PDB file of C-alpha atoms in Angstrom:
ATOM      1  CA  UNK A   1      46.956  35.973  74.317  1.00 76.00           C
ATOM      2  CA  UNK A   2      43.875  35.873  75.709  1.00 89.00           C
ATOM      3  CA  UNK A   3      41.010  33.408  75.272  1.00 91.00           C
ATOM      4  CA  UNK A   4      39.384  35.140  72.347  1.00 89.00           C
ATOM      5  CA  UNK A   5      42.597  35.026  70.396  1.00 91.00           C
ATOM      6  CA  UNK A   6      43.128  31.391  71.024  1.00 91.00           C
ATOM      7  CA  UNK A   7      39.428  30.632  70.007  1.00 92.00           C
ATOM      8  CA  UNK A   8      40.117  32.580  66.907  1.00 91.00           C
ATOM      9  CA  UNK A   9      43.304  30.781  66.067  1.00 92.00           C
ATOM     10  CA  UNK A  10      41.564  27.491  66.670  1.00 93.00           C
ATOM     11  CA  UNK A  11      38.899  28.229  64.198  1.00 93.00           C
ATOM     12  CA  UNK A  12      41.312  29.614  61.548  1.00 93.00           C
ATOM     13  CA  UNK A  13      43.152  26.332  61.763  1.00 94.00           C
ATOM     14  CA  UNK A  14      40.124  24.368  61.658  1.00 94.00           C
ATOM     15  CA  UNK A  15      38.827  26.574  58.472  1.00 93.00           C
ATOM     16  CA  UNK A  16      42.317  25.992  56.796  1.00 93.00           C
ATOM     17  CA  UNK A  17      42.048  22.209  57.376  1.00 92.00           C
ATOM     18  CA  UNK A  18      38.337  22.089  56.201  1.00 91.00           C
ATOM     19  CA  UNK A  19      39.317  24.156  53.068  1.00 91.00           C
ATOM     20  CA  UNK A  20      42.378  21.660  52.470  1.00 89.00           C
ATOM     21  CA  UNK A  21      39.678  18.618  52.645  1.00 89.00           C
ATOM     22  CA  UNK A  22      37.541  20.486  50.201  1.00 89.00           C
ATOM     23  CA  UNK A  23      40.263  21.349  47.702  1.00 92.00           C
ATOM     24  CA  UNK A  24      40.924  17.875  46.599  1.00 89.00           C
ATOM     25  CA  UNK A  25      37.234  16.985  45.486  1.00 88.00           C
ATOM     26  CA  UNK A  26      37.158  20.360  43.657  1.00 90.00           C
ATOM     27  CA  UNK A  27      40.415  19.542  41.881  1.00 92.00           C
ATOM     28  CA  UNK A  28      39.022  16.168  40.929  1.00 92.00           C
ATOM     29  CA  UNK A  29      35.895  17.685  39.782  1.00 92.00           C
ATOM     30  CA  UNK A  30      37.755  20.090  37.712  1.00 92.00           C
ATOM     31  CA  UNK A  31      39.541  17.186  36.008  1.00 94.00           C
ATOM     32  CA  UNK A  32      36.309  15.555  35.417  1.00 94.00           C
ATOM     33  CA  UNK A  33      34.990  18.693  33.531  1.00 93.00           C
ATOM     34  CA  UNK A  34      38.169  18.876  31.604  1.00 94.00           C
ATOM     35  CA  UNK A  35      37.843  15.179  30.401  1.00 95.00           C
ATOM     36  CA  UNK A  36      34.371  15.825  29.636  1.00 94.00           C
ATOM     37  CA  UNK A  37      35.058  18.976  27.707  1.00 93.00           C
ATOM     38  CA  UNK A  38      37.657  16.726  25.685  1.00 93.00           C
ATOM     39  CA  UNK A  39      35.233  13.965  25.261  1.00 92.00           C
ATOM     40  CA  UNK A  40      32.687  16.309  23.856  1.00 91.00           C
ATOM     41  CA  UNK A  41      35.095  17.909  21.501  1.00 90.00           C
ATOM     42  CA  UNK A  42      36.299  14.408  20.263  1.00 88.00           C
ATOM     43  CA  UNK A  43      32.605  13.282  19.724  1.00 86.00           C
ATOM     44  CA  UNK A  44      32.052  16.509  17.628  1.00 84.00           C
ATOM     45  CA  UNK A  45      34.937  15.759  15.694  1.00 85.00           C
ATOM     46  CA  UNK A  46      33.893  12.232  14.883  1.00 85.00           C
ATOM     47  CA  UNK A  47      30.175  13.210  14.256  1.00 86.00           C
ATOM     48  CA  UNK A  48      30.939  15.389  11.281  1.00 84.00           C
ATOM     49  CA  UNK A  49      32.612  12.590   9.132  1.00 87.00           C
ATOM     50  CA  UNK A  50      29.926  10.101  10.390  1.00 87.00           C
ATOM     51  CA  UNK A  51      27.141  12.493   9.144  1.00 88.00           C
ATOM     52  CA  UNK A  52      29.024  13.112   5.685  1.00 89.00           C
ATOM     53  CA  UNK A  53      29.322   9.244   5.392  1.00 91.00           C
ATOM     54  CA  UNK A  54      25.711   8.702   6.212  1.00 92.00           C
ATOM     55  CA  UNK A  55      24.665  11.373   3.724  1.00 92.00           C
ATOM     56  CA  UNK A  56      26.533   9.685   1.038  1.00 93.00           C
ATOM     57  CA  UNK A  57      25.139   6.262   2.161  1.00 94.00           C
ATOM     58  CA  UNK A  58      21.515   7.650   1.961  1.00 94.00           C
ATOM     59  CA  UNK A  59      22.448   9.057  -1.453  1.00 94.00           C
ATOM     60  CA  UNK A  60      23.587   5.770  -2.875  1.00 95.00           C
ATOM     61  CA  UNK A  61      20.561   4.072  -1.306  1.00 95.00           C
ATOM     62  CA  UNK A  62      18.189   6.516  -3.056  1.00 95.00           C
ATOM     63  CA  UNK A  63      20.105   5.818  -6.342  1.00 95.00           C
ATOM     64  CA  UNK A  64      19.488   2.114  -5.748  1.00 95.00           C
ATOM     65  CA  UNK A  65      15.848   2.502  -5.064  1.00 95.00           C
ATOM     66  CA  UNK A  66      15.464   4.611  -8.158  1.00 95.00           C
ATOM     67  CA  UNK A  67      17.187   1.854 -10.200  1.00 94.00           C
ATOM     68  CA  UNK A  68      14.978  -0.678  -8.557  1.00 95.00           C
ATOM     69  CA  UNK A  69      11.971   1.363  -9.589  1.00 95.00           C
ATOM     70  CA  UNK A  70      13.191   1.603 -13.159  1.00 95.00           C
ATOM     71  CA  UNK A  71      13.457  -2.353 -13.156  1.00 95.00           C
ATOM     72  CA  UNK A  72      10.214  -3.112 -11.579  1.00 95.00           C
ATOM     73  CA  UNK A  73       8.602  -0.578 -14.038  1.00 94.00           C
ATOM     74  CA  UNK A  74      10.246  -2.310 -17.052  1.00 94.00           C
ATOM     75  CA  UNK A  75       9.259  -5.741 -15.617  1.00 94.00           C
ATOM     76  CA  UNK A  76       5.530  -4.485 -15.376  1.00 94.00           C
ATOM     77  CA  UNK A  77       5.677  -3.262 -19.012  1.00 95.00           C
ATOM     78  CA  UNK A  78       7.194  -6.645 -20.097  1.00 95.00           C
ATOM     79  CA  UNK A  79       4.381  -8.711 -18.122  1.00 94.00           C
ATOM     80  CA  UNK A  80       1.777  -6.283 -19.764  1.00 93.00           C
ATOM     81  CA  UNK A  81       3.198  -6.720 -23.394  1.00 93.00           C
ATOM     82  CA  UNK A  82       3.646 -10.507 -22.857  1.00 92.00           C
ATOM     83  CA  UNK A  83      -0.112 -10.755 -21.812  1.00 91.00           C
ATOM     84  CA  UNK A  84      -1.030  -8.790 -24.943  1.00 90.00           C
ATOM     85  CA  UNK A  85       1.012 -11.007 -26.978  1.00 89.00           C
ATOM     86  CA  UNK A  86      -0.607 -14.102 -25.476  1.00 86.00           C
ATOM     87  CA  UNK A  87      -4.122 -12.773 -26.070  1.00 86.00           C
ATOM     88  CA  UNK A  88      -2.981 -12.073 -29.841  1.00 84.00           C
ATOM     89  CA  UNK A  89      -1.669 -15.494 -30.324  1.00 81.00           C
ATOM     90  CA  UNK A  90      -4.753 -17.025 -28.570  1.00 79.00           C
ATOM     91  CA  UNK A  91      -7.241 -15.021 -30.786  1.00 79.00           C
ATOM     92  CA  UNK A  92      -5.066 -15.786 -34.092  1.00 81.00           C
ATOM     93  CA  UNK A  93      -4.101 -19.353 -33.452  1.00 79.00           C
ATOM     94  CA  UNK A  94      -6.831 -20.508 -31.201  1.00 78.00           C
ATOM     95  CA  UNK A  95      -9.951 -20.543 -33.429  1.00 80.00           C
ATOM     96  CA  UNK A  96      -7.935 -22.010 -36.562  1.00 81.00           C
ATOM     97  CA  UNK A  97      -6.427 -24.858 -34.160  1.00 81.00           C
ATOM     98  CA  UNK A  98     -10.013 -25.625 -32.865  1.00 84.00           C
ATOM     99  CA  UNK A  99     -11.181 -25.853 -36.575  1.00 85.00           C
ATOM    100  CA  UNK A 100      -8.554 -27.934 -37.514  1.00 87.00           C
ATOM    101  CA  UNK A 101      -8.968 -30.257 -34.530  1.00 88.00           C
ATOM    102  CA  UNK A 102     -12.775 -30.530 -35.329  1.00 90.00           C
ATOM    103  CA  UNK A 103     -12.150 -31.220 -38.873  1.00 92.00           C
ATOM    104  CA  UNK A 104      -9.463 -34.066 -38.021  1.00 94.00           C
ATOM    105  CA  UNK A 105     -11.935 -35.606 -35.510  1.00 95.00           C
ATOM    106  CA  UNK A 106     -14.829 -35.545 -38.188  1.00 94.00           C
ATOM    107  CA  UNK A 107     -12.251 -37.013 -40.643  1.00 94.00           C
ATOM    108  CA  UNK A 108     -11.185 -39.631 -38.401  1.00 93.00           C
ATOM    109  CA  UNK A 109     -14.734 -40.708 -37.555  1.00 93.00           C
ATOM    110  CA  UNK A 110     -15.797 -40.834 -41.234  1.00 93.00           C
ATOM    111  CA  UNK A 111     -12.615 -42.916 -41.975  1.00 93.00           C
ATOM    112  CA  UNK A 112     -13.230 -45.306 -39.101  1.00 91.00           C
ATOM    113  CA  UNK A 113     -16.787 -45.528 -40.196  1.00 90.00           C
ATOM    114  CA  UNK A 114     -15.897 -46.221 -43.691  1.00 88.00           C
ATOM    115  CA  UNK A 115     -13.446 -48.817 -42.775  1.00 89.00           C
ATOM    116  CA  UNK A 116     -15.830 -50.614 -40.596  1.00 86.00           C
ATOM    117  CA  UNK A 117     -18.427 -51.005 -43.204  1.00 76.00           C
ATOM    118  CA  UNK A 118     -20.877 -48.908 -41.510  1.00 62.00           C
ATOM    119  CA  UNK A 119     -21.326 -51.040 -38.573  1.00 63.00           C
ATOM    120  CA  UNK A 120     -20.627 -48.341 -36.048  1.00 53.00           C
ATOM    121  CA  UNK A 121     -23.388 -46.167 -37.500  1.00 51.00           C
ATOM    122  CA  UNK A 122     -25.836 -48.950 -37.619  1.00 48.00           C
ATOM    123  CA  UNK A 123     -25.081 -49.623 -33.861  1.00 51.00           C
ATOM    124  CA  UNK A 124     -25.532 -46.140 -32.928  1.00 51.00           C
ATOM    125  CA  UNK A 125     -28.921 -45.736 -34.415  1.00 50.00           C
ATOM    126  CA  UNK A 126     -30.743 -47.850 -31.809  1.00 51.00           C
ATOM    127  CA  UNK A 127     -28.810 -45.966 -29.242  1.00 49.00           C
ATOM    128  CA  UNK A 128     -29.959 -42.686 -30.599  1.00 47.00           C
ATOM    129  CA  UNK A 129     -33.647 -43.979 -30.797  1.00 49.00           C
ATOM    130  CA  UNK A 130     -33.457 -44.817 -27.109  1.00 50.00           C
ATOM    131  CA  UNK A 131     -32.222 -41.574 -26.178  1.00 49.00           C
ATOM    132  CA  UNK A 132     -35.111 -39.943 -27.844  1.00 50.00           C
ATOM    133  CA  UNK A 133     -37.731 -41.575 -25.476  1.00 53.00           C
ATOM    134  CA  UNK A 134     -39.454 -39.023 -23.639  1.00 52.00           C
ATOM    135  CA  UNK A 135     -40.453 -41.257 -20.762  1.00 53.00           C
ATOM    136  CA  UNK A 136     -44.157 -41.703 -21.999  1.00 55.00           C
ATOM    137  CA  UNK A 137     -43.702 -44.528 -24.230  1.00 54.00           C
ATOM    138  CA  UNK A 138     -43.346 -42.103 -27.311  1.00 55.00           C
ATOM    139  CA  UNK A 139     -39.857 -43.574 -28.639  1.00 53.00           C
ATOM    140  CA  UNK A 140     -38.685 -41.051 -31.264  1.00 51.00           C
ATOM    141  CA  UNK A 141     -42.253 -40.050 -32.322  1.00 50.00           C
ATOM    142  CA  UNK A 142     -43.133 -36.389 -33.153  1.00 52.00           C
ATOM    143  CA  UNK A 143     -46.393 -34.654 -32.490  1.00 44.00           C
TER     144      UNK A 143
END
């Protein structure tokens, strides 16, 4: 063996050792890719049922929102009807109740004036005359 063959043998052994050291990380990298592929497959298997479930959830939510819209529309209609009914009762009962109250007030004043013997009406006349004073000394006079 000459020097060139020994150098070639040393280079071949060094290359074999280097290849041996590089095989281990490559094997680990291959296992990592296998695990990554398995994880992606499992994720894909779990995504489909999740999407189906979320679709059914969204459908149920839309149905619930439709029901809420119906209820709010019914409540709005009821509020409008109640307002109209209140206006109707106010117009039908308000004026007669006011007239009845005015009649009862006049009746009470008349009865109290009658029972007091007319004293309240006599006492109220000077007060009415004082109210007619126009500030120029013309108390109750007309021109």
